[in-house]
JSON list of C-alpha atoms and ligand atoms in Angstrom, two decimals:
[
{"chain": "A", "resi": 1, "resn": "MET", "atom": "CA", "xyz": [187.03, 76.81, -115.89]},
{"chain": "A", "resi": 2, "resn": "ARG", "atom": "CA", "xyz": [183.98, 76.07, -113.74]},
{"chain": "A", "resi": 3, "resn": "HIS", "atom": "CA", "xyz": [183.89, 79.45, -113.35]},
{"chain": "A", "resi": 4, "resn": "LEU", "atom": "CA", "xyz": [183.35, 79.86, -117.74]},
{"chain": "A", "resi": 5, "resn": "ALA", "atom": "CA", "xyz": [180.95, 76.87, -117.97]},
{"chain": "A", "resi": 6, "resn": "LEU", "atom": "CA", "xyz": [178.61, 79.00, -115.63]},
{"chain": "A", "resi": 7, "resn": "LEU", "atom": "CA", "xyz": [178.90, 81.52, -117.02]},
{"chain": "A", "resi": 8, "resn": "LEU", "atom": "CA", "xyz": [177.95, 80.08, -120.21]},
{"chain": "A", "resi": 9, "resn": "LEU", "atom": "CA", "xyz": [174.90, 78.30, -118.64]},
{"chain": "A", "resi": 10, "resn": "GLY", "atom": "CA", "xyz": [174.01, 81.72, -117.33]},
{"chain": "A", "resi": 11, "resn": "LEU", "atom": "CA", "xyz": [174.23, 82.90, -120.70]},
{"chain": "A", "resi": 12, "resn": "ALA", "atom": "CA", "xyz": [172.25, 80.32, -122.11]},
{"chain": "A", "resi": 13, "resn": "LEU", "atom": "CA", "xyz": [169.02, 81.05, -119.81]},
{"chain": "A", "resi": 14, "resn": "PRO", "atom": "CA", "xyz": [166.06, 83.77, -121.78]},
{"chain": "A", "resi": 15, "resn": "ALA", "atom": "CA", "xyz": [165.64, 85.64, -118.77]},
{"chain": "A", "resi": 16, "resn": "GLN", "atom": "CA", "xyz": [169.41, 86.66, -119.05]},
{"chain": "A", "resi": 17, "resn": "ALA", "atom": "CA", "xyz": [169.25, 86.81, -122.93]},
{"chain": "A", "resi": 18, "resn": "HIS", "atom": "CA", "xyz": [166.22, 89.16, -122.67]},
{"chain": "A", "resi": 19, "resn": "ASP", "atom": "CA", "xyz": [167.77, 91.65, -120.61]},
{"chain": "A", "resi": 20, "resn": "HIS", "atom": "CA", "xyz": [171.18, 92.10, -122.42]},
{"chain": "A", "resi": 21, "resn": "LYS", "atom": "CA", "xyz": [169.22, 92.67, -125.24]},
{"chain": "A", "resi": 22, "resn": "HIS", "atom": "CA", "xyz": [167.63, 94.99, -123.74]},
{"chain": "A", "resi": 23, "resn": "GLU", "atom": "CA", "xyz": [169.71, 97.07, -121.89]},
{"chain": "A", "resi": 24, "resn": "HIS", "atom": "CA", "xyz": [171.62, 97.35, -125.41]},
{"chain": "A", "resi": 25, "resn": "ALA", "atom": "CA", "xyz": [168.64, 99.08, -126.88]},
{"chain": "A", "resi": 26, "resn": "HIS", "atom": "CA", "xyz": [167.93, 101.24, -124.33]},
{"chain": "A", "resi": 27, "resn": "HIS", "atom": "CA", "xyz": [171.51, 101.90, -123.10]},
{"chain": "A", "resi": 28, "resn": "HIS", "atom": "CA", "xyz": [174.74, 102.18, -123.62]},
{"chain": "A", "resi": 29, "resn": "HIS", "atom": "CA", "xyz": [176.30, 101.82, -120.16]},
{"chain": "A", "resi": 30, "resn": "ALA", "atom": "CA", "xyz": [177.49, 99.75, -117.66]},
{"chain": "A", "resi": 31, "resn": "HIS", "atom": "CA", "xyz": [175.85, 99.03, -114.28]},
{"chain": "A", "resi": 32, "resn": "VAL", "atom": "CA", "xyz": [177.89, 101.33, -112.06]},
{"chain": "A", "resi": 33, "resn": "HIS", "atom": "CA", "xyz": [177.20, 101.71, -108.35]},
{"chain": "A", "resi": 34, "resn": "GLY", "atom": "CA", "xyz": [176.12, 104.85, -106.90]},
{"chain": "A", "resi": 35, "resn": "GLN", "atom": "CA", "xyz": [175.10, 106.04, -110.19]},
{"chain": "A", "resi": 36, "resn": "ALA", "atom": "CA", "xyz": [171.72, 106.18, -111.91]},
{"chain": "A", "resi": 37, "resn": "GLN", "atom": "CA", "xyz": [169.84, 106.55, -115.84]},
{"chain": "A", "resi": 38, "resn": "LEU", "atom": "CA", "xyz": [166.57, 108.50, -115.99]},
{"chain": "A", "resi": 39, "resn": "GLU", "atom": "CA", "xyz": [165.21, 109.14, -119.53]},
{"chain": "A", "resi": 40, "resn": "VAL", "atom": "CA", "xyz": [162.23, 112.00, -119.50]},
{"chain": "A", "resi": 41, "resn": "ALA", "atom": "CA", "xyz": [159.96, 111.82, -122.69]},
{"chain": "A", "resi": 42, "resn": "VAL", "atom": "CA", "xyz": [157.78, 115.04, -122.61]},
{"chain": "A", "resi": 43, "resn": "ALA", "atom": "CA", "xyz": [154.93, 114.56, -125.28]},
{"chain": "A", "resi": 44, "resn": "ASP", "atom": "CA", "xyz": [151.46, 116.97, -125.77]},
{"chain": "A", "resi": 45, "resn": "ALA", "atom": "CA", "xyz": [149.89, 116.36, -122.13]},
{"chain": "A", "resi": 46, "resn": "GLU", "atom": "CA", "xyz": [151.85, 113.64, -121.25]},
{"chain": "A", "resi": 47, "resn": "LEU", "atom": "CA", "xyz": [155.47, 113.25, -119.26]},
{"chain": "A", "resi": 48, "resn": "HIS", "atom": "CA", "xyz": [156.79, 110.11, -119.10]},
{"chain": "A", "resi": 49, "resn": "LEU", "atom": "CA", "xyz": [159.88, 109.05, -116.78]},
{"chain": "A", "resi": 50, "resn": "ARG", "atom": "CA", "xyz": [162.07, 105.68, -116.84]},
{"chain": "A", "resi": 51, "resn": "LEU", "atom": "CA", "xyz": [164.65, 105.33, -113.71]},
{"chain": "A", "resi": 52, "resn": "GLU", "atom": "CA", "xyz": [167.06, 102.21, -114.30]},
{"chain": "A", "resi": 53, "resn": "SER", "atom": "CA", "xyz": [169.39, 101.70, -110.65]},
{"chain": "A", "resi": 54, "resn": "PRO", "atom": "CA", "xyz": [171.84, 99.09, -109.42]},
{"chain": "A", "resi": 55, "resn": "LEU", "atom": "CA", "xyz": [170.00, 98.34, -106.48]},
{"chain": "A", "resi": 56, "resn": "GLU", "atom": "CA", "xyz": [173.38, 98.97, -104.80]},
{"chain": "A", "resi": 57, "resn": "ALA", "atom": "CA", "xyz": [172.41, 102.56, -105.23]},
{"chain": "A", "resi": 58, "resn": "VAL", "atom": "CA", "xyz": [168.90, 102.18, -103.98]},
{"chain": "A", "resi": 59, "resn": "LEU", "atom": "CA", "xyz": [168.68, 99.22, -101.31]},
{"chain": "A", "resi": 60, "resn": "GLY", "atom": "CA", "xyz": [172.05, 98.70, -100.71]},
{"chain": "A", "resi": 61, "resn": "PHE", "atom": "CA", "xyz": [172.10, 95.25, -101.59]},
{"chain": "A", "resi": 62, "resn": "GLU", "atom": "CA", "xyz": [171.72, 93.23, -104.86]},
{"chain": "A", "resi": 63, "resn": "ARG", "atom": "CA", "xyz": [170.56, 90.45, -104.61]},
{"chain": "A", "resi": 64, "resn": "ALA", "atom": "CA", "xyz": [166.93, 88.33, -103.40]},
{"chain": "A", "resi": 65, "resn": "PRO", "atom": "CA", "xyz": [165.90, 89.52, -99.27]},
{"chain": "A", "resi": 66, "resn": "ARG", "atom": "CA", "xyz": [167.67, 86.87, -96.86]},
{"chain": "A", "resi": 67, "resn": "ASN", "atom": "CA", "xyz": [165.58, 87.99, -93.73]},
{"chain": "A", "resi": 68, "resn": "ASP", "atom": "CA", "xyz": [162.27, 89.65, -92.34]},
{"chain": "A", "resi": 69, "resn": "LYS", "atom": "CA", "xyz": [164.76, 93.10, -92.06]},
{"chain": "A", "resi": 70, "resn": "GLU", "atom": "CA", "xyz": [166.02, 92.84, -95.78]},
{"chain": "A", "resi": 71, "resn": "ARG", "atom": "CA", "xyz": [162.40, 91.76, -96.79]},
{"chain": "A", "resi": 72, "resn": "ALA", "atom": "CA", "xyz": [161.76, 94.78, -95.32]},
{"chain": "A", "resi": 73, "resn": "ALA", "atom": "CA", "xyz": [164.03, 96.97, -96.95]},
{"chain": "A", "resi": 74, "resn": "VAL", "atom": "CA", "xyz": [162.39, 95.92, -100.20]},
{"chain": "A", "resi": 75, "resn": "ALA", "atom": "CA", "xyz": [159.29, 97.01, -99.07]},
{"chain": "A", "resi": 76, "resn": "ALA", "atom": "CA", "xyz": [159.97, 100.10, -98.11]},
{"chain": "A", "resi": 77, "resn": "LEU", "atom": "CA", "xyz": [162.17, 100.53, -101.57]},
{"chain": "A", "resi": 78, "resn": "ARG", "atom": "CA", "xyz": [158.68, 99.83, -103.42]},
{"chain": "A", "resi": 79, "resn": "GLN", "atom": "CA", "xyz": [156.51, 101.99, -101.36]},
{"chain": "A", "resi": 80, "resn": "THR", "atom": "CA", "xyz": [159.44, 104.71, -101.93]},
{"chain": "A", "resi": 81, "resn": "LEU", "atom": "CA", "xyz": [158.98, 104.25, -105.92]},
{"chain": "A", "resi": 82, "resn": "ALA", "atom": "CA", "xyz": [155.92, 103.87, -106.08]},
{"chain": "A", "resi": 83, "resn": "ALA", "atom": "CA", "xyz": [155.38, 107.50, -104.64]},
{"chain": "A", "resi": 84, "resn": "GLY", "atom": "CA", "xyz": [156.59, 109.01, -107.95]},
{"chain": "A", "resi": 85, "resn": "GLU", "atom": "CA", "xyz": [154.88, 112.39, -106.99]},
{"chain": "A", "resi": 86, "resn": "ARG", "atom": "CA", "xyz": [157.19, 112.56, -104.62]},
{"chain": "A", "resi": 87, "resn": "LEU", "atom": "CA", "xyz": [160.28, 111.90, -106.56]},
{"chain": "A", "resi": 88, "resn": "PHE", "atom": "CA", "xyz": [160.07, 113.46, -109.61]},
{"chain": "A", "resi": 89, "resn": "VAL", "atom": "CA", "xyz": [158.12, 117.41, -108.82]},
{"chain": "A", "resi": 90, "resn": "THR", "atom": "CA", "xyz": [156.96, 118.71, -112.05]},
{"chain": "A", "resi": 91, "resn": "THR", "atom": "CA", "xyz": [156.50, 122.59, -112.57]},
{"chain": "A", "resi": 92, "resn": "ALA", "atom": "CA", "xyz": [153.13, 123.45, -110.60]},
{"chain": "A", "resi": 93, "resn": "ALA", "atom": "CA", "xyz": [151.26, 125.85, -112.77]},
{"chain": "A", "resi": 94, "resn": "ALA", "atom": "CA", "xyz": [151.68, 122.57, -115.20]},
{"chain": "A", "resi": 95, "resn": "GLY", "atom": "CA", "xyz": [148.92, 120.79, -113.20]},
{"chain": "A", "resi": 96, "resn": "CYS", "atom": "CA", "xyz": [150.62, 117.14, -113.65]},
{"chain": "A", "resi": 97, "resn": "ARG", "atom": "CA", "xyz": [149.54, 113.94, -111.65]},
{"chain": "A", "resi": 98, "resn": "MET", "atom": "CA", "xyz": [150.95, 110.65, -111.92]},
{"chain": "A", "resi": 99, "resn": "SER", "atom": "CA", "xyz": [148.76, 108.43, -113.60]},
{"chain": "A", "resi": 100, "resn": "ALA", "atom": "CA", "xyz": [150.91, 105.07, -113.01]},
{"chain": "A", "resi": 101, "resn": "ALA", "atom": "CA", "xyz": [153.49, 104.17, -112.03]},
{"chain": "A", "resi": 102, "resn": "LYS", "atom": "CA", "xyz": [155.58, 100.66, -112.16]},
{"chain": "A", "resi": 103, "resn": "VAL", "atom": "CA", "xyz": [158.95, 99.06, -110.35]},
{"chain": "A", "resi": 104, "resn": "GLU", "atom": "CA", "xyz": [160.34, 95.89, -112.07]},
{"chain": "A", "resi": 105, "resn": "SER", "atom": "CA", "xyz": [163.20, 94.42, -111.10]},
{"chain": "A", "resi": 106, "resn": "ASP", "atom": "CA", "xyz": [164.55, 90.72, -111.63]},
{"chain": "A", "resi": 107, "resn": "LEU", "atom": "CA", "xyz": [165.73, 90.28, -108.60]},
{"chain": "A", "resi": 108, "resn": "LEU", "atom": "CA", "xyz": [163.29, 91.20, -106.14]},
{"chain": "A", "resi": 109, "resn": "ASP", "atom": "CA", "xyz": [160.54, 90.02, -108.28]},
{"chain": "A", "resi": 110, "resn": "GLY", "atom": "CA", "xyz": [161.88, 86.97, -108.16]},
{"chain": "A", "resi": 111, "resn": "LYS", "atom": "CA", "xyz": [162.33, 86.32, -111.98]},
{"chain": "A", "resi": 112, "resn": "ALA", "atom": "CA", "xyz": [166.40, 85.51, -111.89]},
{"chain": "A", "resi": 113, "resn": "GLY", "atom": "CA", "xyz": [168.55, 84.09, -108.89]},
{"chain": "A", "resi": 114, "resn": "ALA", "atom": "CA", "xyz": [171.68, 86.41, -108.03]},
{"chain": "A", "resi": 115, "resn": "GLY", "atom": "CA", "xyz": [173.52, 87.99, -111.75]},
{"chain": "A", "resi": 116, "resn": "GLN", "atom": "CA", "xyz": [176.19, 86.27, -112.78]},
{"chain": "A", "resi": 117, "resn": "ASP", "atom": "CA", "xyz": [178.18, 89.20, -111.96]},
{"chain": "A", "resi": 118, "resn": "GLY", "atom": "CA", "xyz": [176.82, 89.75, -108.78]},
{"chain": "A", "resi": 119, "resn": "HIS", "atom": "CA", "xyz": [174.72, 92.32, -109.37]},
{"chain": "A", "resi": 120, "resn": "GLY", "atom": "CA", "xyz": [171.00, 93.67, -110.12]},
{"chain": "A", "resi": 121, "resn": "ASP", "atom": "CA", "xyz": [169.26, 96.12, -111.63]},
{"chain": "A", "resi": 122, "resn": "LEU", "atom": "CA", "xyz": [165.55, 97.77, -111.04]},
{"chain": "A", "resi": 123, "resn": "VAL", "atom": "CA", "xyz": [163.63, 99.77, -113.58]},
{"chain": "A", "resi": 124, "resn": "ALA", "atom": "CA", "xyz": [160.73, 102.16, -112.08]},
{"chain": "A", "resi": 125, "resn": "GLU", "atom": "CA", "xyz": [158.29, 103.43, -114.83]},
{"chain": "A", "resi": 126, "resn": "TYR", "atom": "CA", "xyz": [155.75, 106.24, -114.23]},
{"chain": "A", "resi": 127, "resn": "ARG", "atom": "CA", "xyz": [153.65, 108.59, -116.83]},
{"chain": "A", "resi": 128, "resn": "PHE", "atom": "CA", "xyz": [152.03, 111.84, -115.35]},
{"chain": "A", "resi": 129, "resn": "VAL", "atom": "CA", "xyz": [149.42, 113.37, -117.18]},
{"chain": "A", "resi": 130, "resn": "CYS", "atom": "CA", "xyz": [149.20, 117.32, -117.47]},
{"chain": "A", "resi": 131, "resn": "ALA", "atom": "CA", "xyz": [146.28, 120.00, -117.43]},
{"chain": "A", "resi": 132, "resn": "GLN", "atom": "CA", "xyz": [148.47, 122.51, -118.47]},
{"chain": "A", "resi": 133, "resn": "PRO", "atom": "CA", "xyz": [150.80, 120.85, -120.59]},
{"chain": "A", "resi": 134, "resn": "THR", "atom": "CA", "xyz": [152.62, 124.15, -122.61]},
{"chain": "A", "resi": 135, "resn": "ARG", "atom": "CA", "xyz": [153.40, 125.16, -118.76]},
{"chain": "A", "resi": 136, "resn": "LEU", "atom": "CA", "xyz": [155.77, 122.53, -117.87]},
{"chain": "A", "resi": 137, "resn": "THR", "atom": "CA", "xyz": [159.38, 123.28, -118.18]},
{"chain": "A", "resi": 138, "resn": "GLY", "atom": "CA", "xyz": [160.87, 121.24, -115.84]},
{"chain": "A", "resi": 139, "resn": "LEU", "atom": "CA", "xyz": [161.19, 118.47, -112.83]},
{"chain": "A", "resi": 140, "resn": "GLU", "atom": "CA", "xyz": [162.79, 118.61, -109.48]},
{"chain": "A", "resi": 141, "resn": "VAL", "atom": "CA", "xyz": [164.61, 115.28, -109.12]},
{"chain": "A", "resi": 142, "resn": "ARG", "atom": "CA", "xyz": [164.37, 114.98, -105.75]},
{"chain": "A", "resi": 143, "resn": "LEU", "atom": "CA", "xyz": [165.81, 110.35, -105.48]},
{"chain": "A", "resi": 144, "resn": "PHE", "atom": "CA", "xyz": [169.25, 111.45, -103.89]},
{"chain": "A", "resi": 145, "resn": "GLU", "atom": "CA", "xyz": [167.18, 112.66, -100.39]},
{"chain": "A", "resi": 146, "resn": "ALA", "atom": "CA", "xyz": [165.15, 109.49, -101.01]},
{"chain": "A", "resi": 147, "resn": "PHE", "atom": "CA", "xyz": [168.77, 107.23, -101.63]},
{"chain": "A", "resi": 148, "resn": "PRO", "atom": "CA", "xyz": [171.77, 108.66, -99.97]},
{"chain": "A", "resi": 149, "resn": "LYS", "atom": "CA", "xyz": [174.03, 106.21, -101.68]},
{"chain": "A", "resi": 150, "resn": "LEU", "atom": "CA", "xyz": [172.99, 107.28, -105.23]},
{"chain": "A", "resi": 151, "resn": "ARG", "atom": "CA", "xyz": [175.17, 109.95, -105.99]},
{"chain": "A", "resi": 152, "resn": "ARG", "atom": "CA", "xyz": [175.00, 110.37, -109.75]},
{"chain": "A", "resi": 153, "resn": "LEU", "atom": "CA", "xyz": [171.86, 110.69, -112.07]},
{"chain": "A", "resi": 154, "resn": "GLU", "atom": "CA", "xyz": [172.26, 110.40, -115.74]},
{"chain": "A", "resi": 155, "resn": "ALA", "atom": "CA", "xyz": [169.02, 112.16, -117.14]},
{"chain": "A", "resi": 156, "resn": "GLN", "atom": "CA", "xyz": [167.96, 112.24, -121.31]},
{"chain": "A", "resi": 157, "resn": "VAL", "atom": "CA", "xyz": [165.55, 114.15, -121.84]},
{"chain": "A", "resi": 158, "resn": "ALA", "atom": "CA", "xyz": [163.29, 114.11, -124.93]},
{"chain": "A", "resi": 159, "resn": "GLY", "atom": "CA", "xyz": [161.10, 116.34, -125.92]},
{"chain": "A", "resi": 160, "resn": "SER", "atom": "CA", "xyz": [159.29, 118.14, -128.44]},
{"chain": "A", "resi": 161, "resn": "ARG", "atom": "CA", "xyz": [162.53, 120.50, -129.29]},
{"chain": "A", "resi": 162, "resn": "GLY", "atom": "CA", "xyz": [165.17, 117.81, -129.45]},
{"chain": "A", "resi": 163, "resn": "GLN", "atom": "CA", "xyz": [166.85, 115.63, -126.75]},
{"chain": "A", "resi": 164, "resn": "THR", "atom": "CA", "xyz": [169.02, 116.41, -124.14]},
{"chain": "A", "resi": 165, "resn": "ALA", "atom": "CA", "xyz": [171.82, 115.33, -121.61]},
{"chain": "A", "resi": 166, "resn": "LYS", "atom": "CA", "xyz": [172.27, 116.35, -118.24]},
{"chain": "A", "resi": 167, "resn": "ARG", "atom": "CA", "xyz": [174.17, 114.82, -115.03]},
{"chain": "A", "resi": 168, "resn": "LEU", "atom": "CA", "xyz": [172.41, 115.12, -111.80]},
{"chain": "A", "resi": 169, "resn": "THR", "atom": "CA", "xyz": [173.41, 115.12, -108.18]},
{"chain": "A", "resi": 170, "resn": "ALA", "atom": "CA", "xyz": [172.12, 116.19, -105.06]},
{"chain": "A", "resi": 171, "resn": "LYS", "atom": "CA", "xyz": [172.84, 119.28, -105.25]},
{"chain": "A", "resi": 172, "resn": "MET", "atom": "CA", "xyz": [172.03, 119.95, -109.05]},
{"chain": "A", "resi": 173, "resn": "ARG", "atom": "CA", "xyz": [168.85, 118.14, -109.25]},
{"chain": "A", "resi": 174, "resn": "PHE", "atom": "CA", "xyz": [166.61, 120.32, -111.13]},
{"chain": "A", "resi": 175, "resn": "LEU", "atom": "CA", "xyz": [166.12, 119.01, -114.86]},
{"chain": "A", "resi": 176, "resn": "SER", "atom": "CA", "xyz": [164.85, 122.15, -117.31]},
{"chain": "A", "resi": 177, "resn": "TRP", "atom": "CA", "xyz": [163.72, 122.51, -120.98]},
{"chain": "B", "resi": 201, "resn": "ZN", "atom": "ZN1", "xyz": [176.27, 96.22, -108.47]}
]
């Protein structure tokens, strides 16, 4: 009974309600350890990327850091994710440059305590602007080297020729369109 009460209390919090809605608006997936989602949108000269991952896969724990070692791990994670051009390598001939990067996690940003179910996610969004957008035909995803606990990436690409989906792994890390 106590467990149920806590759960209901959690659901009543606005932040939780928002997260819930947000997740349903964009995705139909469960939080699965070792598995992240990548949305790729190609439009005109711009490339937008949205990575959503369990904190487990990129950080190893899913709660606020408790000591200096864990705080250092969070800082290193933010640094790694901010360097989007190293994680996502676009077709060289397209001359794409990252113009914006944003990393958000309710847990790490202190906007929420540990999730009611003990899990937490992270969202990283990137914008690239390309000098020769017609030459942009794909992307090499280097997340697997950076995050060994990441085993699968469910990628979706939306471009002028419609939508495609592909599952990426350390051995299959190229997306093309
Ligand atoms: Zn989890």
